[in-house]
PDB file of N, CA, C and O in Angstrom:
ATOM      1  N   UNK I   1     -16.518   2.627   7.032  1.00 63.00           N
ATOM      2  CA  UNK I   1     -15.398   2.695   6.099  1.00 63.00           C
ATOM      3  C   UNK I   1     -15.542   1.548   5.095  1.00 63.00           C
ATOM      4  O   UNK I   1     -15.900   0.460   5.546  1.00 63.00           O
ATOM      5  N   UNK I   2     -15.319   1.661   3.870  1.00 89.00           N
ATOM      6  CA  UNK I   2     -15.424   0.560   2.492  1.00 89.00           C
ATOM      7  C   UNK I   2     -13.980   0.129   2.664  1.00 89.00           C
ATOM      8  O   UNK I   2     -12.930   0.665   3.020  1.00 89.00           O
ATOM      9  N   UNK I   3     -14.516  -1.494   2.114  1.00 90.00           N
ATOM     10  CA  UNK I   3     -13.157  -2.072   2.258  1.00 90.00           C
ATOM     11  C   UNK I   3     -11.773  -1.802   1.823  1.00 90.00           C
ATOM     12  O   UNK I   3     -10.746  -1.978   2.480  1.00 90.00           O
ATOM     13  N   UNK I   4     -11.942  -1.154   0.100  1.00 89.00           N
ATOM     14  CA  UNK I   4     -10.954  -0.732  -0.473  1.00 89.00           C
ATOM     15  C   UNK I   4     -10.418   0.776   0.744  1.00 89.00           C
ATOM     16  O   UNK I   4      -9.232   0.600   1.022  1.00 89.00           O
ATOM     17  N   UNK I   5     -10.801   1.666   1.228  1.00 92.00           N
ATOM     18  CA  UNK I   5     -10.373   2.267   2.254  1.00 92.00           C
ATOM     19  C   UNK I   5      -9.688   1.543   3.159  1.00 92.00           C
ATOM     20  O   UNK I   5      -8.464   1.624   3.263  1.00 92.00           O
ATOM     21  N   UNK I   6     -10.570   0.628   4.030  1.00 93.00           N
ATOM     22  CA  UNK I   6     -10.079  -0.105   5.248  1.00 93.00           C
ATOM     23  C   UNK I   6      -8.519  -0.384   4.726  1.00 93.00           C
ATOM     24  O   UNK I   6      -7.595   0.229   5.261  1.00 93.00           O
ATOM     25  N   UNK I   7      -8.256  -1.409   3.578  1.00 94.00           N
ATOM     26  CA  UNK I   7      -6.949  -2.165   2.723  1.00 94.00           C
ATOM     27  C   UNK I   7      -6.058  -0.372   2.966  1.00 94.00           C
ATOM     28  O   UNK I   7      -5.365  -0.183   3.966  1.00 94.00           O
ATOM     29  N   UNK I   8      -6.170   0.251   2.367  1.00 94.00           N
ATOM     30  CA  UNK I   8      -5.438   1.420   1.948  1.00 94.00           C
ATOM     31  C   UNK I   8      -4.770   2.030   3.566  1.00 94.00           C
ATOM     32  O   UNK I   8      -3.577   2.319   3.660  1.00 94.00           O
ATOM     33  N   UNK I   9      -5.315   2.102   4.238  1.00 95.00           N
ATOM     34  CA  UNK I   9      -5.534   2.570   5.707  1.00 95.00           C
ATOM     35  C   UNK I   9      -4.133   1.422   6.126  1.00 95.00           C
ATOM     36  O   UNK I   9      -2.914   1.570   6.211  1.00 95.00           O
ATOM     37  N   UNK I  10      -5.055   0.298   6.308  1.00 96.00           N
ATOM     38  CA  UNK I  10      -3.798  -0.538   7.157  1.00 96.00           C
ATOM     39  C   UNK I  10      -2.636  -0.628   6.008  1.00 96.00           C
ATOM     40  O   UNK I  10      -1.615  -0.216   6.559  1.00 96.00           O
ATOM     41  N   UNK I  11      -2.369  -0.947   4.791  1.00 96.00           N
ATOM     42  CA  UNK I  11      -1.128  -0.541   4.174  1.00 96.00           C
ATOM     43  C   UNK I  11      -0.541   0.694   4.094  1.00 96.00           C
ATOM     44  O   UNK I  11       0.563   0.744   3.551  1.00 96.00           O
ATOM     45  N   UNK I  12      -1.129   1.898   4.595  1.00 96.00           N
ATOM     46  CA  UNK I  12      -0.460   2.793   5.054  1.00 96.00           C
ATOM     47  C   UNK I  12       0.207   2.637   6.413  1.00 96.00           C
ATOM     48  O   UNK I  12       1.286   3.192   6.623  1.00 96.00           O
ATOM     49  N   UNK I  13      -0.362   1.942   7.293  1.00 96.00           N
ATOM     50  CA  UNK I  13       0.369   1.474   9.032  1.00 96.00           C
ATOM     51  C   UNK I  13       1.151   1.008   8.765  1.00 96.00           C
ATOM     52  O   UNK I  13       2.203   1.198   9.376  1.00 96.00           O
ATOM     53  N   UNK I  14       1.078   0.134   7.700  1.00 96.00           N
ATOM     54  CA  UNK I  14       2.351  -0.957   7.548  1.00 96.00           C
ATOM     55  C   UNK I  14       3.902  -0.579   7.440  1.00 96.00           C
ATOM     56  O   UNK I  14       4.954  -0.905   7.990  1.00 96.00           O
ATOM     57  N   UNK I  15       3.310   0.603   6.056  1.00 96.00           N
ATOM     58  CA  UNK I  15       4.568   1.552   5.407  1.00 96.00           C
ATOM     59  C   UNK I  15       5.141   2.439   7.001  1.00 96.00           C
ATOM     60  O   UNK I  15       6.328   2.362   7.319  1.00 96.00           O
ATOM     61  N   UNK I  16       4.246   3.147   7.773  1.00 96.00           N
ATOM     62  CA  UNK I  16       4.911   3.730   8.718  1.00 96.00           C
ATOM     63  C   UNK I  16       5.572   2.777   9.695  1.00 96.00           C
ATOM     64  O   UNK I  16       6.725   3.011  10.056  1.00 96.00           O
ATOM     65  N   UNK I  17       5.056   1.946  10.049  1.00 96.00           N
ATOM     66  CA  UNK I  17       5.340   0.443  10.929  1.00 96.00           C
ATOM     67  C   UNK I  17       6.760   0.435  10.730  1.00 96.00           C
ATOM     68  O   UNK I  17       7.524   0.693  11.660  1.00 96.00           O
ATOM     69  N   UNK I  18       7.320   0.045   9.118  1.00 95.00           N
ATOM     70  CA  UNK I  18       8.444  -0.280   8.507  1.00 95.00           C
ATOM     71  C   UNK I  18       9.453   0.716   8.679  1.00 95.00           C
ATOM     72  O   UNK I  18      10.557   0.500   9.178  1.00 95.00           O
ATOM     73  N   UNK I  19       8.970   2.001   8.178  1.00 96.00           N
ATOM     74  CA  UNK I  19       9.547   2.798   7.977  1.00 96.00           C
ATOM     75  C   UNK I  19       9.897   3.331   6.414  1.00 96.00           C
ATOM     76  O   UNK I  19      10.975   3.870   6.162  1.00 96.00           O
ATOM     77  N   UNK I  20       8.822   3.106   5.368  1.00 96.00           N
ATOM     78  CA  UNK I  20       8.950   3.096   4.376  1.00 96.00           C
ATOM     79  C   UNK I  20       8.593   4.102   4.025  1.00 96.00           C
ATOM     80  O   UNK I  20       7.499   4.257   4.568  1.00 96.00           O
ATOM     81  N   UNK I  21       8.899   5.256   3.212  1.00 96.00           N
ATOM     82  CA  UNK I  21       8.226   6.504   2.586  1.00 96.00           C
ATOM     83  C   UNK I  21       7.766   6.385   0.936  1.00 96.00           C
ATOM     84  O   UNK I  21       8.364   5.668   0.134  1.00 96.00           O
ATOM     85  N   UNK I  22       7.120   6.848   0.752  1.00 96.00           N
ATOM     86  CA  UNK I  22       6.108   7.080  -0.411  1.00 96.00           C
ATOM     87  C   UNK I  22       7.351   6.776  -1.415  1.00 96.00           C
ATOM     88  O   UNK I  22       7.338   5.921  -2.300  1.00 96.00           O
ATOM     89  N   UNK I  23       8.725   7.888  -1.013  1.00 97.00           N
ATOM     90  CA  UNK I  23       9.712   7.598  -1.937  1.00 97.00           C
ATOM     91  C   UNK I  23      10.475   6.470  -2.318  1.00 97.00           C
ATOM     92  O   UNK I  23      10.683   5.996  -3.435  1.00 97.00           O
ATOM     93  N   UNK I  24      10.936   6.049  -0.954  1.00 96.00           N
ATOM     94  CA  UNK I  24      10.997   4.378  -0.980  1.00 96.00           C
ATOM     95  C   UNK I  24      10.510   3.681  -1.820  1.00 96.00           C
ATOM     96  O   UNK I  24      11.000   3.206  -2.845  1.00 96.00           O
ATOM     97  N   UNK I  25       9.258   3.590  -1.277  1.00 97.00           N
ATOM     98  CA  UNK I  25       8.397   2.662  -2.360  1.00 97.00           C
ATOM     99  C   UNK I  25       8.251   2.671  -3.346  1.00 97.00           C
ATOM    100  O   UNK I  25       8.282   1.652  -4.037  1.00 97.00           O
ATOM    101  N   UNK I  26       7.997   4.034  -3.853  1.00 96.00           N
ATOM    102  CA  UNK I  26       8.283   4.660  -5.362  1.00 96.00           C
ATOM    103  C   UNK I  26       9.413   3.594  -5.957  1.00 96.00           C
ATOM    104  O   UNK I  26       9.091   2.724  -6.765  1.00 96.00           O
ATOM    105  N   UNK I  27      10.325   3.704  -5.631  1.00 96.00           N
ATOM    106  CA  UNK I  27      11.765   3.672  -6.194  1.00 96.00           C
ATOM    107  C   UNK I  27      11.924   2.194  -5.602  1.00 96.00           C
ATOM    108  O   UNK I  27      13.076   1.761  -5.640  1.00 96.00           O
ATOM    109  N   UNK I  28      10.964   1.371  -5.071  1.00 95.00           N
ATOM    110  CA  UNK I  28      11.130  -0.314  -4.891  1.00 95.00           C
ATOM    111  C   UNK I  28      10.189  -0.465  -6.607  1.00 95.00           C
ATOM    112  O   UNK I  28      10.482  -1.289  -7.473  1.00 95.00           O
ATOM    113  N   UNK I  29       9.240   0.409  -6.690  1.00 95.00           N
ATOM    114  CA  UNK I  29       7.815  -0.109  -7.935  1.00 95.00           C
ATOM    115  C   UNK I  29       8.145   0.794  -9.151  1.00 95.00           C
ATOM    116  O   UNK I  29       7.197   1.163  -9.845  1.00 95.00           O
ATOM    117  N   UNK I  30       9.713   1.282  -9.552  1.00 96.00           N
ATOM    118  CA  UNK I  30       9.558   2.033 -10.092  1.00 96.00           C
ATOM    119  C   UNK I  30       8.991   3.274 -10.590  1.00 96.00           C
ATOM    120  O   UNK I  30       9.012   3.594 -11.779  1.00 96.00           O
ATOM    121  N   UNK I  31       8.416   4.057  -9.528  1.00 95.00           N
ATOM    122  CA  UNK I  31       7.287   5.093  -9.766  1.00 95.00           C
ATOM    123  C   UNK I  31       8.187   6.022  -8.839  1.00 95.00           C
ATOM    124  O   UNK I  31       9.061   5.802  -8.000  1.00 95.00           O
ATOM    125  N   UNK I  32       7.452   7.410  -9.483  1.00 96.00           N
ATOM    126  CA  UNK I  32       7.953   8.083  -8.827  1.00 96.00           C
ATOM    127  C   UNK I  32       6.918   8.650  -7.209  1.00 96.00           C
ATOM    128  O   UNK I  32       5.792   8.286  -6.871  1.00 96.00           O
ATOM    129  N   UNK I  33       7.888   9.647  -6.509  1.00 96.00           N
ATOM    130  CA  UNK I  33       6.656   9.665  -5.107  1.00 96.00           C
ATOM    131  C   UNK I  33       5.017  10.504  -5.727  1.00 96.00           C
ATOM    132  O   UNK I  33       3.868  10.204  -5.402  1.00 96.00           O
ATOM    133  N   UNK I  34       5.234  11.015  -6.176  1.00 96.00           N
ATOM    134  CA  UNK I  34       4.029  11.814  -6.681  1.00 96.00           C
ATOM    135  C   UNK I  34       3.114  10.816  -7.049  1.00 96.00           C
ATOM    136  O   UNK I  34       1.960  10.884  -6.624  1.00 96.00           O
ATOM    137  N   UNK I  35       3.609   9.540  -8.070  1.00 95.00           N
ATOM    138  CA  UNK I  35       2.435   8.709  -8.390  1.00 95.00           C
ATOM    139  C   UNK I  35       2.276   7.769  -7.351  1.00 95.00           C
ATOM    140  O   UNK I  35       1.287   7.036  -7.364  1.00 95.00           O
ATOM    141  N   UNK I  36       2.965   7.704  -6.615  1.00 96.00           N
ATOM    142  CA  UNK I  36       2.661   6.777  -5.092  1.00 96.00           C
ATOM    143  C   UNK I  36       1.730   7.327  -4.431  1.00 96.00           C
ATOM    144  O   UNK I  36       0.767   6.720  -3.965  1.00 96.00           O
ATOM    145  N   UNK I  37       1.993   8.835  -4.310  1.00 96.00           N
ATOM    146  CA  UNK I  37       1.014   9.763  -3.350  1.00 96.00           C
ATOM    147  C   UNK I  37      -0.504   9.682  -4.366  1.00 96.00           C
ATOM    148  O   UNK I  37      -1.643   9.676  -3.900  1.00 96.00           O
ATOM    149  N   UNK I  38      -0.223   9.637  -5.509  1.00 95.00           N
ATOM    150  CA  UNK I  38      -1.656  10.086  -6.466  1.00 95.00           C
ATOM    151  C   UNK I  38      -2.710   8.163  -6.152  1.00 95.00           C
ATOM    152  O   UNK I  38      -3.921   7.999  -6.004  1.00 95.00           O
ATOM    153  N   UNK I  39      -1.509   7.039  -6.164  1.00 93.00           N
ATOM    154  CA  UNK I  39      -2.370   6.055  -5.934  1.00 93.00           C
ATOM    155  C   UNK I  39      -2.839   5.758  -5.018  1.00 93.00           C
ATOM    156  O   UNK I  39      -3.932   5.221  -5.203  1.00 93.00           O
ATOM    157  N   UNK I  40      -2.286   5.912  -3.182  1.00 93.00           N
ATOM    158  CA  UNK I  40      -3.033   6.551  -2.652  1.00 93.00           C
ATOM    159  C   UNK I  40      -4.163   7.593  -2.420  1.00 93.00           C
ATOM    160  O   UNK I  40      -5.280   7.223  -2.060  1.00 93.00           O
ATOM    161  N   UNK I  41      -3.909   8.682  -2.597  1.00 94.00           N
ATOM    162  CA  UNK I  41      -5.373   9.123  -2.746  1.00 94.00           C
ATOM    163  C   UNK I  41      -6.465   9.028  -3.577  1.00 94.00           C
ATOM    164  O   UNK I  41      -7.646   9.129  -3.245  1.00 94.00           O
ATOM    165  N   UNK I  42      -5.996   8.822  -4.717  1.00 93.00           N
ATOM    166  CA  UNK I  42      -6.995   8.024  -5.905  1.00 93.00           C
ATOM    167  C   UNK I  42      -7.484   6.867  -5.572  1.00 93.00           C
ATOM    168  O   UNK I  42      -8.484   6.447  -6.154  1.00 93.00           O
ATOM    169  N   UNK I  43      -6.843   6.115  -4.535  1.00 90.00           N
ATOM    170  CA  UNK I  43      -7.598   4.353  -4.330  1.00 90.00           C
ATOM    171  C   UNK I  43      -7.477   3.880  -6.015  1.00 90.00           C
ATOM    172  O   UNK I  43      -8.274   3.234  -6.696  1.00 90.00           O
ATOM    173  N   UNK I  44      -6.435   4.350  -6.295  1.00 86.00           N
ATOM    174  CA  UNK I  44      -6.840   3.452  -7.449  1.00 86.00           C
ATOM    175  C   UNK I  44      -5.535   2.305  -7.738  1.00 86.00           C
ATOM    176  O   UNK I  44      -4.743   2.086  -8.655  1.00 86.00           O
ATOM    177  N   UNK I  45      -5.785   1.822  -6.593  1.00 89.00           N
ATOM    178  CA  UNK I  45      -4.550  -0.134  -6.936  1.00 89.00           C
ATOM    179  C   UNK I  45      -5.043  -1.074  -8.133  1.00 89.00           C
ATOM    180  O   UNK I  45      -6.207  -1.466  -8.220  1.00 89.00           O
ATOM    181  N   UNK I  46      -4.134  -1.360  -8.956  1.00 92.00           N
ATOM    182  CA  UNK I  46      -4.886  -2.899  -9.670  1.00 92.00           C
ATOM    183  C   UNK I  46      -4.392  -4.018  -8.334  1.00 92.00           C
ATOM    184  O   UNK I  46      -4.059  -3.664  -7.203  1.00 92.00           O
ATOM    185  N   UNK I  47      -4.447  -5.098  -8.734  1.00 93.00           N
ATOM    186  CA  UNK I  47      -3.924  -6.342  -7.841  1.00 93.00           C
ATOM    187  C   UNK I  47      -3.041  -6.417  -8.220  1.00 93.00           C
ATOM    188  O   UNK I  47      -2.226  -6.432  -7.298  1.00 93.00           O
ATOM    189  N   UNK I  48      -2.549  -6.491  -9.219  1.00 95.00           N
ATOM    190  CA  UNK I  48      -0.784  -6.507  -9.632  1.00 95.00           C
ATOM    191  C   UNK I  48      -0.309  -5.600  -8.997  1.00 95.00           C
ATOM    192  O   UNK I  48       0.601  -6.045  -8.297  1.00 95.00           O
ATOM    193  N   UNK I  49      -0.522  -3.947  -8.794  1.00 94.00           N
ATOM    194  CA  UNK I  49       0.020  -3.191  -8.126  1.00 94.00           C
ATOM    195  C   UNK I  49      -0.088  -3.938  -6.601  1.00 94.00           C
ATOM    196  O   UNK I  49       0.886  -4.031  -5.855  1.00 94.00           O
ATOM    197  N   UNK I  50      -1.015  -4.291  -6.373  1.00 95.00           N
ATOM    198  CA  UNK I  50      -1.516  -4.307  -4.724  1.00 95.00           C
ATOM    199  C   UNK I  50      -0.543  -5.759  -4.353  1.00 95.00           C
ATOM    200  O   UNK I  50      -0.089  -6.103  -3.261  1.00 95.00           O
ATOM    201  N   UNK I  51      -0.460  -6.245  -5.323  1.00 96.00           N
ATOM    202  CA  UNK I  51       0.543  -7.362  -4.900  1.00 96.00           C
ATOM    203  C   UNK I  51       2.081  -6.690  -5.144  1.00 96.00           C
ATOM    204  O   UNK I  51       2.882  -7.171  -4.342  1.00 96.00           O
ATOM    205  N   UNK I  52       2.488  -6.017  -5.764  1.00 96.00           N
ATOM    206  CA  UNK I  52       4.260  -5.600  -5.450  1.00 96.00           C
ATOM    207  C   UNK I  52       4.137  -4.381  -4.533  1.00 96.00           C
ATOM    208  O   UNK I  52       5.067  -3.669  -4.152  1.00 96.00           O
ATOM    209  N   UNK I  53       3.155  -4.288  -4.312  1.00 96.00           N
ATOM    210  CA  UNK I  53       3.449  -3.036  -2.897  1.00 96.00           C
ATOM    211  C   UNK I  53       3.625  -4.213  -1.398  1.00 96.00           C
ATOM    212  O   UNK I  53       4.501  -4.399  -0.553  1.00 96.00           O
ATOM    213  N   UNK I  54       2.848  -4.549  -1.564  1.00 96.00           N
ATOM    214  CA  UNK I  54       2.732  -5.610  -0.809  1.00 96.00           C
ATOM    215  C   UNK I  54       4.046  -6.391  -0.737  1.00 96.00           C
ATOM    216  O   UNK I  54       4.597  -6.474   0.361  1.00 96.00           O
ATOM    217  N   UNK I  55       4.537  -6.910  -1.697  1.00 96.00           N
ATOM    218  CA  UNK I  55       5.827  -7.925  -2.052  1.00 96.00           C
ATOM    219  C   UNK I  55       6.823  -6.796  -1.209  1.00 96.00           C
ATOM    220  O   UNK I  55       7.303  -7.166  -0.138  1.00 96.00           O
ATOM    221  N   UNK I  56       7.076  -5.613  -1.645  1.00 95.00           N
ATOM    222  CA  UNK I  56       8.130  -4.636  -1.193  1.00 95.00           C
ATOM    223  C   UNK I  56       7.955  -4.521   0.264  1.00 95.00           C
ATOM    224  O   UNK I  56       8.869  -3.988   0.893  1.00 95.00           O
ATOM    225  N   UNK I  57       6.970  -4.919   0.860  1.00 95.00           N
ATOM    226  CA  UNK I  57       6.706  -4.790   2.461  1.00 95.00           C
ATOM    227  C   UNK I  57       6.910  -6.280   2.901  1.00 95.00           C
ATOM    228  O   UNK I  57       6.631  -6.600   4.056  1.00 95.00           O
ATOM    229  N   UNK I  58       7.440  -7.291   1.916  1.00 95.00           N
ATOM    230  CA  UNK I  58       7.760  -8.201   2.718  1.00 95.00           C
ATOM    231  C   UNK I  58       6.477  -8.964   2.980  1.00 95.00           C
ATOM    232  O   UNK I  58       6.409  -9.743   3.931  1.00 95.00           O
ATOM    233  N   UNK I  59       5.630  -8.793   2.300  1.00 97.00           N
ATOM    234  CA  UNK I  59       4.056  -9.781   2.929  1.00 97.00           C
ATOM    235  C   UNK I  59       3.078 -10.232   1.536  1.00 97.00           C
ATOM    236  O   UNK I  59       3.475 -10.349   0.377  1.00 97.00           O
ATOM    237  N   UNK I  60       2.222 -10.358   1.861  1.00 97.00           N
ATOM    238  CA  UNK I  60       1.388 -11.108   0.802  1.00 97.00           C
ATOM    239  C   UNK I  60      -0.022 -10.292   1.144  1.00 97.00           C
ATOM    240  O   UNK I  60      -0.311  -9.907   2.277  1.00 97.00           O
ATOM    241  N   UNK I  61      -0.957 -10.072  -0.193  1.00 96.00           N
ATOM    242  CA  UNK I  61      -2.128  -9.248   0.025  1.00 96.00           C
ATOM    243  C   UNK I  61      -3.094  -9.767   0.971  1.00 96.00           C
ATOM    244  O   UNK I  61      -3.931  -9.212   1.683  1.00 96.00           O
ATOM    245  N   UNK I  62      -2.612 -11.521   0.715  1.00 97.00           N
ATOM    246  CA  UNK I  62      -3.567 -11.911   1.847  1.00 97.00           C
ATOM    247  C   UNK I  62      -3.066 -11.953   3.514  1.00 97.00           C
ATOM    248  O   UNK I  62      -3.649 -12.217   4.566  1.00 97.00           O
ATOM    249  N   UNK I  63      -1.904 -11.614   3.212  1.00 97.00           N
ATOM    250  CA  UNK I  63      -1.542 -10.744   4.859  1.00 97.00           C
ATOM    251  C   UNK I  63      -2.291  -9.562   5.141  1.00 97.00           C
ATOM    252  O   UNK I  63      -2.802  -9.439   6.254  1.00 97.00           O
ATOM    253  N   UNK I  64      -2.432  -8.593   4.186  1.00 97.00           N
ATOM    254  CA  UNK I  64      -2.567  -7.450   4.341  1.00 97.00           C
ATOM    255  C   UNK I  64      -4.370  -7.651   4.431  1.00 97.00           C
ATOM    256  O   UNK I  64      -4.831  -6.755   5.138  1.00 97.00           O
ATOM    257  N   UNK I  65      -4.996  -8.193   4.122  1.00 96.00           N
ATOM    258  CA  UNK I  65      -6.238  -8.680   4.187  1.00 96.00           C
ATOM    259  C   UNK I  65      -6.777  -9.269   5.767  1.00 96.00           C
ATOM    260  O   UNK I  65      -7.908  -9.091   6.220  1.00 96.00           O
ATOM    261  N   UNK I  66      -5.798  -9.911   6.363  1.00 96.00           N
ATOM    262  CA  UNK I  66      -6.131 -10.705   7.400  1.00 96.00           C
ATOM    263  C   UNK I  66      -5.596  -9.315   8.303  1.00 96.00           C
ATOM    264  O   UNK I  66      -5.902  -9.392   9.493  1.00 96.00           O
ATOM    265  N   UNK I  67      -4.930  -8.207   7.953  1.00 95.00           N
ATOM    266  CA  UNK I  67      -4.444  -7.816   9.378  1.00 95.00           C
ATOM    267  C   UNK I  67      -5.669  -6.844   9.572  1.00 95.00           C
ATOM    268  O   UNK I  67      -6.261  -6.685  10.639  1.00 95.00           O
ATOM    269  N   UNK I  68      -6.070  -5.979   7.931  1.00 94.00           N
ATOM    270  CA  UNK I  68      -7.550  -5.145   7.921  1.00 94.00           C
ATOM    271  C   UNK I  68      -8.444  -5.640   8.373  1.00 94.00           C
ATOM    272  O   UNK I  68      -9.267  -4.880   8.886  1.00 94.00           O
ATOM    273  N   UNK I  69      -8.779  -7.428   8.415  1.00 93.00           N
ATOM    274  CA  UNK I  69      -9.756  -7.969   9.110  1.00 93.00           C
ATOM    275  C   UNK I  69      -9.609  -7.714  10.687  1.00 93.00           C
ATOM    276  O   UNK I  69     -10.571  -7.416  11.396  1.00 93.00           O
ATOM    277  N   UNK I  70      -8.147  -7.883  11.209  1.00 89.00           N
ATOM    278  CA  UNK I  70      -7.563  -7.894  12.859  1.00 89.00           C
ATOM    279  C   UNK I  70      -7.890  -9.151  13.035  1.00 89.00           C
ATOM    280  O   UNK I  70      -8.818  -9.475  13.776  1.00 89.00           O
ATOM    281  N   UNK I  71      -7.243  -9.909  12.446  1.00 61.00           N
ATOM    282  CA  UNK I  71      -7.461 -11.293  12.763  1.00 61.00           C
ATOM    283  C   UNK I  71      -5.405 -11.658  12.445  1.00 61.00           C
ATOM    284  O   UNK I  71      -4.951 -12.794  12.585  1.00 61.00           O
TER     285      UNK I  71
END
């Protein structure tokens, strides 16, 4: 698995972890669920995105980095 996968993978655990839905989040990043669902499957995050998805889960990318590591 490539890293940008691995990242995408465990921030999806996270969102179920929480209890957060695509719509949720949408509507924390201003987007709607469709473009939540499209940046998911597209893999296509900038770091600004990857940092307020992140921010809305309460963590930092380099959380989300250390947990894809399992460290």
């Amino acid at each position: 698995m490539n890293e940008t996968r691995l990242l995408l993978e465990t921030l999806k655990r996270c969102l179920r972890a929480r209890g957060v839905s695509y719509h949720r989040l949408g509507r924390a990043l201003g987007l709607s669920e469709s473009s939540v669902k499209r940046l998911f499957s597209d893999e296509s995050f900038t770091l600004v995105r990857l940092e307020r998805v992140c921010a809305a889960l309460d963590m930092t990318v380099a959380d989300l980095v250390r947990m894809a590591a399992g460290t």
